[in-house]
Amino acid sequence: MSQIITGLHHVTALASDAQLNVDFYAGILGLRMVKKTINFDAPDVYHLYYGNEQGAPGTIMTFFPYHGIVQGCKGKGQLTVTSFSIPVNALDYWMKRLRKFNLNYTPPQERFAGEQFIYFEDNDGLGIELVANDQDLRPGFSHGQIPLEYAVKGFYGVSLAEDGFERTAGLLIDQMNHKLIAQKDDTYRFSASGLPGDFVDIIASPESSRGISGAGTVHHLAFATPSDHSQLEMREKLLGQFNVTPVLDRQYFHSIYFREPGGILFEVATHPPGFAVDEALAHLGEALKLPSWVEPQRESIEKGLVPIVLQPEKFMDQ
Protein backbone atom coordinates (compact mmCIF):
# COMPACT_ATOMS: atom_id res chain seq x y z
CA MET A 1 0.00 0.00 0.00
CA SER A 2 1.40 3.44 -0.93
CA GLN A 3 2.06 6.05 1.73
CA ILE A 4 -0.55 8.73 2.26
CA ILE A 5 2.02 11.11 3.77
CA THR A 6 5.41 11.14 2.03
CA GLY A 7 7.21 13.84 4.05
CA LEU A 8 7.19 17.62 4.45
CA HIS A 9 5.65 19.89 1.84
CA HIS A 10 6.19 23.46 3.10
CA VAL A 11 6.55 25.71 6.14
CA THR A 12 4.70 29.04 6.25
CA ALA A 13 5.76 31.86 8.57
CA LEU A 14 4.91 35.49 9.34
CA ALA A 15 7.21 38.39 8.45
CA SER A 16 7.11 42.17 8.86
CA ASP A 17 8.80 43.47 5.69
CA ALA A 18 8.48 41.91 2.24
CA GLN A 19 11.70 43.31 0.74
CA LEU A 20 13.83 42.32 3.75
CA ASN A 21 12.27 38.88 3.47
CA VAL A 22 13.22 38.58 -0.22
CA ASP A 23 16.75 39.81 0.51
CA PHE A 24 17.25 37.28 3.30
CA TYR A 25 15.84 34.12 1.70
CA ALA A 26 16.62 34.69 -2.00
CA GLY A 27 19.67 36.89 -1.42
CA ILE A 28 21.60 35.59 1.58
CA LEU A 29 20.34 31.98 1.71
CA GLY A 30 20.15 31.75 -2.09
CA LEU A 31 16.76 30.04 -2.34
CA ARG A 32 14.80 30.45 -5.54
CA MET A 33 11.66 32.57 -5.41
CA VAL A 34 9.30 30.10 -7.05
CA LYS A 35 6.10 32.08 -6.67
CA LYS A 36 5.03 35.65 -5.95
CA THR A 37 1.34 35.74 -5.19
CA ILE A 38 -1.07 36.92 -2.49
CA ASN A 39 -2.48 35.49 0.69
CA PHE A 40 -5.74 34.04 -0.65
CA ASP A 41 -7.43 34.85 2.67
CA ALA A 42 -6.02 38.43 2.76
CA PRO A 43 -5.45 39.68 -0.82
CA ASP A 44 -3.68 42.85 0.36
CA VAL A 45 -0.74 40.76 1.62
CA TYR A 46 1.91 38.96 -0.42
CA HIS A 47 2.42 35.23 -0.23
CA LEU A 48 6.07 34.60 -1.13
CA TYR A 49 7.37 31.09 -1.86
CA TYR A 50 11.04 30.08 -1.86
CA GLY A 51 12.46 26.66 -2.74
CA ASN A 52 14.72 24.74 -5.07
CA GLU A 53 14.80 25.10 -8.86
CA GLN A 54 11.50 23.23 -9.40
CA GLY A 55 9.82 24.26 -6.17
CA ALA A 56 9.65 20.63 -5.06
CA PRO A 57 7.78 19.59 -1.90
CA GLY A 58 10.22 19.46 1.01
CA THR A 59 12.05 22.60 -0.13
CA ILE A 60 9.30 25.24 0.11
CA MET A 61 9.52 28.04 2.70
CA THR A 62 6.69 30.55 2.41
CA PHE A 63 5.87 33.85 4.08
CA PHE A 64 2.97 36.19 4.72
CA PRO A 65 4.75 39.57 5.11
CA TYR A 66 2.33 41.81 7.04
CA HIS A 67 3.91 45.27 7.08
CA GLY A 68 4.33 46.46 10.67
CA ILE A 69 3.05 43.27 12.31
CA VAL A 70 4.07 42.98 15.97
CA GLN A 71 6.90 40.69 16.92
CA GLY A 72 5.86 37.18 17.93
CA CYS A 73 7.39 35.04 20.64
CA LYS A 74 8.63 31.51 19.95
CA GLY A 75 7.49 28.88 22.43
CA LYS A 76 5.51 25.79 23.22
CA GLY A 77 2.77 24.92 20.74
CA GLN A 78 4.80 26.17 17.78
CA LEU A 79 7.24 25.05 15.14
CA THR A 80 10.28 26.88 16.53
CA VAL A 81 13.13 25.94 14.16
CA THR A 82 13.22 25.25 10.42
CA SER A 83 16.37 23.38 9.39
CA PHE A 84 17.88 23.53 5.92
CA SER A 85 20.21 20.92 4.48
CA ILE A 86 23.69 21.86 3.21
CA PRO A 87 26.61 19.74 1.95
CA VAL A 88 28.76 18.10 4.61
CA ASN A 89 31.76 20.35 3.94
CA ALA A 90 29.80 23.64 3.75
CA LEU A 91 29.65 24.86 7.37
CA ASP A 92 32.83 26.93 7.21
CA TYR A 93 31.61 28.59 4.01
CA TRP A 94 28.27 29.50 5.58
CA MET A 95 29.78 30.85 8.80
CA LYS A 96 31.96 33.15 6.73
CA ARG A 97 28.97 34.18 4.60
CA LEU A 98 26.76 34.93 7.62
CA ARG A 99 29.54 37.07 9.14
CA LYS A 100 29.77 38.97 5.86
CA PHE A 101 26.12 39.97 6.24
CA ASN A 102 26.43 40.70 9.97
CA LEU A 103 24.30 37.77 11.09
CA ASN A 104 25.05 36.18 14.44
CA TYR A 105 25.11 32.39 14.66
CA THR A 106 25.89 29.75 17.23
CA PRO A 107 29.14 27.77 17.04
CA PRO A 108 28.72 24.37 15.34
CA GLN A 109 26.82 21.92 17.54
CA GLU A 110 26.11 18.19 17.27
CA ARG A 111 22.60 16.88 17.97
CA PHE A 112 22.69 13.29 16.77
CA ALA A 113 25.76 11.34 15.69
CA GLY A 114 27.42 12.97 12.69
CA GLU A 115 24.88 15.81 12.45
CA GLN A 116 26.52 19.22 12.80
CA PHE A 117 24.52 22.41 12.61
CA ILE A 118 24.56 26.13 13.28
CA TYR A 119 21.59 28.22 14.42
CA PHE A 120 20.74 31.80 13.50
CA GLU A 121 17.66 33.96 12.95
CA ASP A 122 16.22 35.97 10.09
CA ASN A 123 15.33 39.68 10.26
CA ASP A 124 12.19 38.92 12.28
CA GLY A 125 13.78 36.41 14.66
CA LEU A 126 12.57 33.25 12.89
CA GLY A 127 14.68 30.27 14.00
CA ILE A 128 16.84 28.82 11.20
CA GLU A 129 19.42 26.03 11.17
CA LEU A 130 21.86 24.91 8.52
CA VAL A 131 22.63 21.20 8.94
CA ALA A 132 25.73 19.72 7.26
CA ASN A 133 25.29 16.16 6.08
CA ASP A 134 26.30 13.69 3.37
CA GLN A 135 22.95 11.89 3.18
CA ASP A 136 21.05 14.45 1.11
CA LEU A 137 21.47 13.72 -2.61
CA ARG A 138 19.26 16.59 -3.85
CA PRO A 139 21.03 19.28 -5.89
CA GLY A 140 21.35 22.73 -4.39
CA PHE A 141 20.24 26.00 -5.95
CA SER A 142 21.45 29.58 -5.97
CA HIS A 143 20.98 32.59 -8.22
CA GLY A 144 24.73 32.54 -8.83
CA GLN A 145 25.77 34.40 -5.70
CA ILE A 146 26.60 31.13 -3.89
CA PRO A 147 28.75 28.32 -5.37
CA LEU A 148 26.52 25.29 -5.97
CA GLU A 149 28.92 23.07 -4.02
CA TYR A 150 27.80 24.95 -0.87
CA ALA A 151 24.19 25.75 -1.79
CA VAL A 152 21.10 24.94 0.30
CA LYS A 153 19.35 21.74 -0.87
CA GLY A 154 15.96 22.18 0.78
CA PHE A 155 14.63 21.34 4.21
CA TYR A 156 16.52 19.07 6.57
CA GLY A 157 13.65 19.04 9.05
CA VAL A 158 11.62 20.99 11.58
CA SER A 159 11.49 21.23 15.37
CA LEU A 160 8.20 21.34 17.26
CA ALA A 161 8.09 22.58 20.87
CA GLU A 162 5.45 20.63 22.79
CA ASP A 163 4.30 19.91 26.35
CA GLY A 164 5.11 16.25 25.74
CA PHE A 165 5.79 14.12 22.71
CA GLU A 166 3.29 11.29 23.15
CA ARG A 167 0.07 12.63 21.63
CA THR A 168 1.70 14.26 18.59
CA ALA A 169 3.87 11.17 18.15
CA GLY A 170 0.71 9.06 18.15
CA LEU A 171 -0.74 11.17 15.34
CA LEU A 172 2.46 11.01 13.28
CA ILE A 173 2.94 7.26 13.73
CA ASP A 174 -0.61 5.95 13.73
CA GLN A 175 -2.09 8.14 11.01
CA MET A 176 0.66 9.93 9.09
CA ASN A 177 3.13 7.20 8.09
CA HIS A 178 5.98 8.37 10.33
CA LYS A 179 8.38 6.29 12.42
CA LEU A 180 10.45 7.18 15.47
CA ILE A 181 14.01 7.03 14.10
CA ALA A 182 16.10 8.67 16.87
CA GLN A 183 15.86 10.02 20.41
CA LYS A 184 18.25 11.96 22.59
CA ASP A 185 17.33 13.61 25.89
CA ASP A 186 14.02 15.46 25.31
CA THR A 187 14.22 15.37 21.48
CA TYR A 188 12.30 12.70 19.56
CA ARG A 189 12.86 12.45 15.81
CA PHE A 190 10.23 11.13 13.42
CA SER A 191 10.39 10.64 9.67
CA ALA A 192 8.25 9.35 6.81
CA SER A 193 11.21 8.40 4.61
CA GLY A 194 14.23 8.22 6.93
CA LEU A 195 16.03 10.76 4.75
CA PRO A 196 17.01 14.42 5.26
CA GLY A 197 14.21 16.66 4.11
CA ASP A 198 11.37 15.34 6.22
CA PHE A 199 12.67 14.98 9.78
CA VAL A 200 10.20 16.10 12.45
CA ASP A 201 11.81 16.63 15.86
CA ILE A 202 9.46 16.93 18.81
CA ILE A 203 11.13 18.70 21.74
CA ALA A 204 9.27 17.95 24.96
CA SER A 205 9.49 21.18 26.96
CA PRO A 206 6.67 21.27 29.53
CA GLU A 207 8.34 24.06 31.54
CA SER A 208 8.59 26.54 28.66
CA SER A 209 6.07 29.30 27.91
CA ARG A 210 3.57 29.02 25.12
CA GLY A 211 4.43 30.80 21.90
CA ILE A 212 2.68 33.97 20.74
CA SER A 213 1.92 34.46 17.05
CA GLY A 214 3.53 37.39 15.24
CA ALA A 215 6.50 38.28 13.06
CA GLY A 216 9.23 35.68 13.35
CA THR A 217 6.92 32.77 14.15
CA VAL A 218 5.61 29.92 12.03
CA HIS A 219 1.95 29.96 10.96
CA HIS A 220 1.65 26.32 9.90
CA LEU A 221 3.49 23.18 8.84
CA ALA A 222 2.41 21.33 5.70
CA PHE A 223 2.94 17.63 4.99
CA ALA A 224 2.98 16.22 1.45
CA THR A 225 0.52 13.73 -0.01
CA PRO A 226 0.85 12.38 -3.56
CA SER A 227 -2.62 13.12 -4.97
CA ASP A 228 -6.15 14.40 -4.44
CA HIS A 229 -7.22 10.81 -3.81
CA SER A 230 -4.62 10.22 -1.06
CA GLN A 231 -5.57 13.57 0.48
CA LEU A 232 -9.19 12.48 0.78
CA GLU A 233 -7.99 9.23 2.37
CA MET A 234 -6.04 11.30 4.90
CA ARG A 235 -9.04 13.51 5.59
CA GLU A 236 -11.24 10.47 6.19
CA LYS A 237 -8.72 9.14 8.73
CA LEU A 238 -8.69 12.46 10.60
CA LEU A 239 -12.44 13.07 10.71
CA GLY A 240 -13.96 12.33 14.08
CA GLN A 241 -10.70 13.03 15.93
CA PHE A 242 -9.71 16.43 14.56
CA ASN A 243 -11.60 19.47 13.32
CA VAL A 244 -10.31 19.12 9.77
CA THR A 245 -11.30 21.61 7.04
CA PRO A 246 -12.79 20.78 3.65
CA VAL A 247 -10.33 20.64 0.74
CA LEU A 248 -9.22 24.16 -0.23
CA ASP A 249 -7.77 25.16 -3.61
CA ARG A 250 -4.40 26.86 -3.08
CA GLN A 251 -3.74 27.09 -6.84
CA TYR A 252 -0.40 25.21 -6.65
CA PHE A 253 -1.67 22.43 -4.38
CA HIS A 254 -4.88 21.44 -2.62
CA SER A 255 -4.98 21.63 1.15
CA ILE A 256 -6.71 20.48 4.30
CA TYR A 257 -5.90 21.91 7.75
CA PHE A 258 -6.29 20.81 11.35
CA ARG A 259 -4.70 21.45 14.78
CA GLU A 260 -2.51 18.63 16.07
CA PRO A 261 -2.81 17.72 19.79
CA GLY A 262 -0.11 20.19 20.84
CA GLY A 263 -1.87 23.11 19.11
CA ILE A 264 0.28 23.52 15.97
CA LEU A 265 -1.65 24.06 12.74
CA PHE A 266 -0.95 21.15 10.38
CA GLU A 267 -1.76 21.14 6.66
CA VAL A 268 -1.80 18.23 4.23
CA ALA A 269 -0.97 19.50 0.71
CA THR A 270 -0.99 17.64 -2.60
CA HIS A 271 2.08 17.33 -4.83
CA PRO A 272 0.18 18.43 -7.97
CA PRO A 273 -0.43 20.66 -9.79
CA GLY A 274 2.84 22.40 -8.73
CA PHE A 275 4.30 25.85 -9.27
CA ALA A 276 4.67 25.59 -13.05
CA VAL A 277 0.89 25.42 -13.52
CA ASP A 278 0.62 29.15 -14.35
CA GLU A 279 4.13 30.18 -15.51
CA ALA A 280 7.06 28.49 -17.22
CA LEU A 281 9.63 26.75 -15.04
CA ALA A 282 12.36 29.10 -16.27
CA HIS A 283 10.38 32.14 -15.10
CA LEU A 284 8.99 30.99 -11.76
CA GLY A 285 8.49 33.83 -9.32
CA GLU A 286 9.01 36.67 -11.77
CA ALA A 287 5.44 37.96 -12.14
CA LEU A 288 2.72 38.58 -9.58
CA LYS A 289 0.37 35.63 -10.05
CA LEU A 290 -3.24 35.81 -8.90
CA PRO A 291 -5.86 33.09 -8.67
CA SER A 292 -8.56 33.37 -11.28
CA TRP A 293 -11.22 34.39 -8.78
CA VAL A 294 -9.39 37.61 -7.81
CA GLU A 295 -7.88 38.39 -11.22
CA PRO A 296 -10.62 41.01 -11.87
CA GLN A 297 -9.24 42.96 -8.88
CA ARG A 298 -5.62 42.86 -10.13
CA GLU A 299 -5.28 46.64 -10.61
CA SER A 300 -6.41 47.47 -7.06
CA ILE A 301 -4.40 44.59 -5.56
CA GLU A 302 -1.19 45.67 -7.32
CA LYS A 303 -1.69 49.27 -6.14
CA GLY A 304 -1.98 48.06 -2.56
CA LEU A 305 1.21 45.98 -2.56
CA VAL A 306 4.61 47.54 -1.93
CA PRO A 307 6.86 46.67 -4.91
CA ILE A 308 9.61 44.14 -4.20
CA VAL A 309 12.65 43.24 -6.29
CA LEU A 310 14.88 40.21 -6.53
CA GLN A 311 18.47 41.43 -6.32
CA PRO A 312 20.90 38.51 -5.88
CA GLU A 313 23.76 40.64 -7.23
CA LYS A 314 23.75 42.51 -3.89
CA PHE A 315 24.59 39.25 -2.14
CA MET A 316 27.53 37.96 -4.16
CA ASP A 317 30.42 36.38 -2.27
CA GLN A 318 32.93 38.79 -3.72
Coordinates of C-alpha atoms in Angstrom, one line a residue:
M1 CA 0.0 0.0 0.0
S2 CA 1.4 3.4 -0.9
Q3 CA 2.1 6.0 1.7
I4 CA -0.6 8.7 2.3
I5 CA 2.0 11.1 3.8
T6 CA 5.4 11.1 2.0
G7 CA 7.2 13.8 4.1
L8 CA 7.2 17.6 4.5
H9 CA 5.6 19.9 1.8
H10 CA 6.2 23.5 3.1
V11 CA 6.6 25.7 6.1
T12 CA 4.7 29.0 6.3
A13 CA 5.8 31.9 8.6
L14 CA 4.9 35.5 9.3
A15 CA 7.2 38.4 8.5
S16 CA 7.1 42.2 8.9
D17 CA 8.8 43.5 5.7
A18 CA 8.5 41.9 2.2
Q19 CA 11.7 43.3 0.7
L20 CA 13.8 42.3 3.8
N21 CA 12.3 38.9 3.5
V22 CA 13.2 38.6 -0.2
D23 CA 16.8 39.8 0.5
F24 CA 17.3 37.3 3.3
Y25 CA 15.8 34.1 1.7
A26 CA 16.6 34.7 -2.0
G27 CA 19.7 36.9 -1.4
I28 CA 21.6 35.6 1.6
L29 CA 20.3 32.0 1.7
G30 CA 20.1 31.7 -2.1
L31 CA 16.8 30.0 -2.3
R32 CA 14.8 30.4 -5.5
M33 CA 11.7 32.6 -5.4
V34 CA 9.3 30.1 -7.0
K35 CA 6.1 32.1 -6.7
K36 CA 5.0 35.6 -5.9
T37 CA 1.3 35.7 -5.2
I38 CA -1.1 36.9 -2.5
N39 CA -2.5 35.5 0.7
F40 CA -5.7 34.0 -0.7
D41 CA -7.4 34.8 2.7
A42 CA -6.0 38.4 2.8
P43 CA -5.4 39.7 -0.8
D44 CA -3.7 42.9 0.4
V45 CA -0.7 40.8 1.6
Y46 CA 1.9 39.0 -0.4
H47 CA 2.4 35.2 -0.2
L48 CA 6.1 34.6 -1.1
Y49 CA 7.4 31.1 -1.9
Y50 CA 11.0 30.1 -1.9
G51 CA 12.5 26.7 -2.7
N52 CA 14.7 24.7 -5.1
E53 CA 14.8 25.1 -8.9
Q54 CA 11.5 23.2 -9.4
G55 CA 9.8 24.3 -6.2
A56 CA 9.7 20.6 -5.1
P57 CA 7.8 19.6 -1.9
G58 CA 10.2 19.5 1.0
T59 CA 12.1 22.6 -0.1
I60 CA 9.3 25.2 0.1
M61 CA 9.5 28.0 2.7
T62 CA 6.7 30.5 2.4
F63 CA 5.9 33.9 4.1
F64 CA 3.0 36.2 4.7
P65 CA 4.7 39.6 5.1
Y66 CA 2.3 41.8 7.0
H67 CA 3.9 45.3 7.1
G68 CA 4.3 46.5 10.7
I69 CA 3.1 43.3 12.3
V70 CA 4.1 43.0 16.0
Q71 CA 6.9 40.7 16.9
G72 CA 5.9 37.2 17.9
C73 CA 7.4 35.0 20.6
K74 CA 8.6 31.5 20.0
G75 CA 7.5 28.9 22.4
K76 CA 5.5 25.8 23.2
G77 CA 2.8 24.9 20.7
Q78 CA 4.8 26.2 17.8
L79 CA 7.2 25.0 15.1
T80 CA 10.3 26.9 16.5
V81 CA 13.1 25.9 14.2
T82 CA 13.2 25.2 10.4
S83 CA 16.4 23.4 9.4
F84 CA 17.9 23.5 5.9
S85 CA 20.2 20.9 4.5
I86 CA 23.7 21.9 3.2
P87 CA 26.6 19.7 2.0
V88 CA 28.8 18.1 4.6
N89 CA 31.8 20.4 3.9
A90 CA 29.8 23.6 3.8
L91 CA 29.7 24.9 7.4
D92 CA 32.8 26.9 7.2
Y93 CA 31.6 28.6 4.0
W94 CA 28.3 29.5 5.6
M95 CA 29.8 30.8 8.8
K96 CA 32.0 33.2 6.7
R97 CA 29.0 34.2 4.6
L98 CA 26.8 34.9 7.6
R99 CA 29.5 37.1 9.1
K100 CA 29.8 39.0 5.9
F101 CA 26.1 40.0 6.2
N102 CA 26.4 40.7 10.0
L103 CA 24.3 37.8 11.1
N104 CA 25.0 36.2 14.4
Y105 CA 25.1 32.4 14.7
T106 CA 25.9 29.7 17.2
P107 CA 29.1 27.8 17.0
P108 CA 28.7 24.4 15.3
Q109 CA 26.8 21.9 17.5
E110 CA 26.1 18.2 17.3
R111 CA 22.6 16.9 18.0
F112 CA 22.7 13.3 16.8
A113 CA 25.8 11.3 15.7
G114 CA 27.4 13.0 12.7
E115 CA 24.9 15.8 12.5
Q116 CA 26.5 19.2 12.8
F117 CA 24.5 22.4 12.6
I118 CA 24.6 26.1 13.3
Y119 CA 21.6 28.2 14.4
F120 CA 20.7 31.8 13.5
E121 CA 17.7 34.0 12.9
D122 CA 16.2 36.0 10.1
N123 CA 15.3 39.7 10.3
D124 CA 12.2 38.9 12.3
G125 CA 13.8 36.4 14.7
L126 CA 12.6 33.2 12.9
G127 CA 14.7 30.3 14.0
I128 CA 16.8 28.8 11.2
E129 CA 19.4 26.0 11.2
L130 CA 21.9 24.9 8.5
V131 CA 22.6 21.2 8.9
A132 CA 25.7 19.7 7.3
N133 CA 25.3 16.2 6.1
D134 CA 26.3 13.7 3.4
Q135 CA 23.0 11.9 3.2
D136 CA 21.0 14.5 1.1
L137 CA 21.5 13.7 -2.6
R138 CA 19.3 16.6 -3.8
P139 CA 21.0 19.3 -5.9
G140 CA 21.4 22.7 -4.4
F141 CA 20.2 26.0 -6.0
S142 CA 21.4 29.6 -6.0
H143 CA 21.0 32.6 -8.2
G144 CA 24.7 32.5 -8.8
Q145 CA 25.8 34.4 -5.7
I146 CA 26.6 31.1 -3.9
P147 CA 28.7 28.3 -5.4
L148 CA 26.5 25.3 -6.0
E149 CA 28.9 23.1 -4.0
Y150 CA 27.8 24.9 -0.9
A151 CA 24.2 25.7 -1.8
V152 CA 21.1 24.9 0.3
K153 CA 19.3 21.7 -0.9
G154 CA 16.0 22.2 0.8
F155 CA 14.6 21.3 4.2
Y156 CA 16.5 19.1 6.6
G157 CA 13.7 19.0 9.0
V158 CA 11.6 21.0 11.6
S159 CA 11.5 21.2 15.4
L160 CA 8.2 21.3 17.3
A161 CA 8.1 22.6 20.9
E162 CA 5.4 20.6 22.8
D163 CA 4.3 19.9 26.4
G164 CA 5.1 16.3 25.7
F165 CA 5.8 14.1 22.7
E166 CA 3.3 11.3 23.2
R167 CA 0.1 12.6 21.6
T168 CA 1.7 14.3 18.6
A169 CA 3.9 11.2 18.2
G170 CA 0.7 9.1 18.1
L171 CA -0.7 11.2 15.3
L172 CA 2.5 11.0 13.3
I173 CA 2.9 7.3 13.7
D174 CA -0.6 5.9 13.7
Q175 CA -2.1 8.1 11.0
M176 CA 0.7 9.9 9.1
N177 CA 3.1 7.2 8.1
H178 CA 6.0 8.4 10.3
K179 CA 8.4 6.3 12.4
L180 CA 10.4 7.2 15.5
I181 CA 14.0 7.0 14.1
A182 CA 16.1 8.7 16.9
Q183 CA 15.9 10.0 20.4
K184 CA 18.2 12.0 22.6
D185 CA 17.3 13.6 25.9
D186 CA 14.0 15.5 25.3
T187 CA 14.2 15.4 21.5
Y188 CA 12.3 12.7 19.6
R189 CA 12.9 12.4 15.8
F190 CA 10.2 11.1 13.4
S191 CA 10.4 10.6 9.7
A192 CA 8.3 9.3 6.8
S193 CA 11.2 8.4 4.6
G194 CA 14.2 8.2 6.9
L195 CA 16.0 10.8 4.7
P196 CA 17.0 14.4 5.3
G197 CA 14.2 16.7 4.1
D198 CA 11.4 15.3 6.2
F199 CA 12.7 15.0 9.8
V200 CA 10.2 16.1 12.5
D201 CA 11.8 16.6 15.9
I202 CA 9.5 16.9 18.8
I203 CA 11.1 18.7 21.7
A204 CA 9.3 17.9 25.0
S205 CA 9.5 21.2 27.0
P206 CA 6.7 21.3 29.5
E207 CA 8.3 24.1 31.5
S208 CA 8.6 26.5 28.7
S209 CA 6.1 29.3 27.9
R210 CA 3.6 29.0 25.1
G211 CA 4.4 30.8 21.9
I212 CA 2.7 34.0 20.7
S213 CA 1.9 34.5 17.0
G214 CA 3.5 37.4 15.2
A215 CA 6.5 38.3 13.1
G216 CA 9.2 35.7 13.3
T217 CA 6.9 32.8 14.1
V218 CA 5.6 29.9 12.0
H219 CA 2.0 30.0 11.0
H220 CA 1.6 26.3 9.9
L221 CA 3.5 23.2 8.8
A222 CA 2.4 21.3 5.7
F223 CA 2.9 17.6 5.0
A224 CA 3.0 16.2 1.5
T225 CA 0.5 13.7 0.0
P226 CA 0.8 12.4 -3.6
S227 CA -2.6 13.1 -5.0
D228 CA -6.1 14.4 -4.4
H229 CA -7.2 10.8 -3.8
S230 CA -4.6 10.2 -1.1
Q231 CA -5.6 13.6 0.5
L232 CA -9.2 12.5 0.8
E233 CA -8.0 9.2 2.4
M234 CA -6.0 11.3 4.9
R235 CA -9.0 13.5 5.6
E236 CA -11.2 10.5 6.2
K237 CA -8.7 9.1 8.7
L238 CA -8.7 12.5 10.6
L239 CA -12.4 13.1 10.7
G240 CA -14.0 12.3 14.1
Q241 CA -10.7 13.0 15.9
F242 CA -9.7 16.4 14.6
N243 CA -11.6 19.5 13.3
V244 CA -10.3 19.1 9.8
T245 CA -11.3 21.6 7.0
P246 CA -12.8 20.8 3.6
V247 CA -10.3 20.6 0.7
L248 CA -9.2 24.2 -0.2
D249 CA -7.8 25.2 -3.6
R250 CA -4.4 26.9 -3.1
Q251 CA -3.7 27.1 -6.8
Y252 CA -0.4 25.2 -6.6
F253 CA -1.7 22.4 -4.4
H254 CA -4.9 21.4 -2.6
S255 CA -5.0 21.6 1.2
I256 CA -6.7 20.5 4.3
Y257 CA -5.9 21.9 7.7
F258 CA -6.3 20.8 11.4
R259 CA -4.7 21.4 14.8
E260 CA -2.5 18.6 16.1
P261 CA -2.8 17.7 19.8
G262 CA -0.1 20.2 20.8
G263 CA -1.9 23.1 19.1
I264 CA 0.3 23.5 16.0
L265 CA -1.7 24.1 12.7
F266 CA -0.9 21.1 10.4
E267 CA -1.8 21.1 6.7
V268 CA -1.8 18.2 4.2
A269 CA -1.0 19.5 0.7
T270 CA -1.0 17.6 -2.6
H271 CA 2.1 17.3 -4.8
P272 CA 0.2 18.4 -8.0
P273 CA -0.4 20.7 -9.8
G274 CA 2.8 22.4 -8.7
F275 CA 4.3 25.9 -9.3
A276 CA 4.7 25.6 -13.1
V277 CA 0.9 25.4 -13.5
D278 CA 0.6 29.2 -14.3
E279 CA 4.1 30.2 -15.5
A280 CA 7.1 28.5 -17.2
L281 CA 9.6 26.8 -15.0
A282 CA 12.4 29.1 -16.3
H283 CA 10.4 32.1 -15.1
L284 CA 9.0 31.0 -11.8
G285 CA 8.5 33.8 -9.3
E286 CA 9.0 36.7 -11.8
A287 CA 5.4 38.0 -12.1
L288 CA 2.7 38.6 -9.6
K289 CA 0.4 35.6 -10.0
L290 CA -3.2 35.8 -8.9
P291 CA -5.9 33.1 -8.7
S292 CA -8.6 33.4 -11.3
W293 CA -11.2 34.4 -8.8
V294 CA -9.4 37.6 -7.8
E295 CA -7.9 38.4 -11.2
P296 CA -10.6 41.0 -11.9
Q297 CA -9.2 43.0 -8.9
R298 CA -5.6 42.9 -10.1
E299 CA -5.3 46.6 -10.6
S300 CA -6.4 47.5 -7.1
I301 CA -4.4 44.6 -5.6
E302 CA -1.2 45.7 -7.3
K303 CA -1.7 49.3 -6.1
G304 CA -2.0 48.1 -2.6
L305 CA 1.2 46.0 -2.6
V306 CA 4.6 47.5 -1.9
P307 CA 6.9 46.7 -4.9
I308 CA 9.6 44.1 -4.2
V309 CA 12.7 43.2 -6.3
L310 CA 14.9 40.2 -6.5
Q311 CA 18.5 41.4 -6.3
P312 CA 20.9 38.5 -5.9
E313 CA 23.8 40.6 -7.2
K314 CA 23.8 42.5 -3.9
F315 CA 24.6 39.2 -2.1
M316 CA 27.5 38.0 -4.2
D317 CA 30.4 36.4 -2.3
Q318 CA 32.9 38.8 -3.7

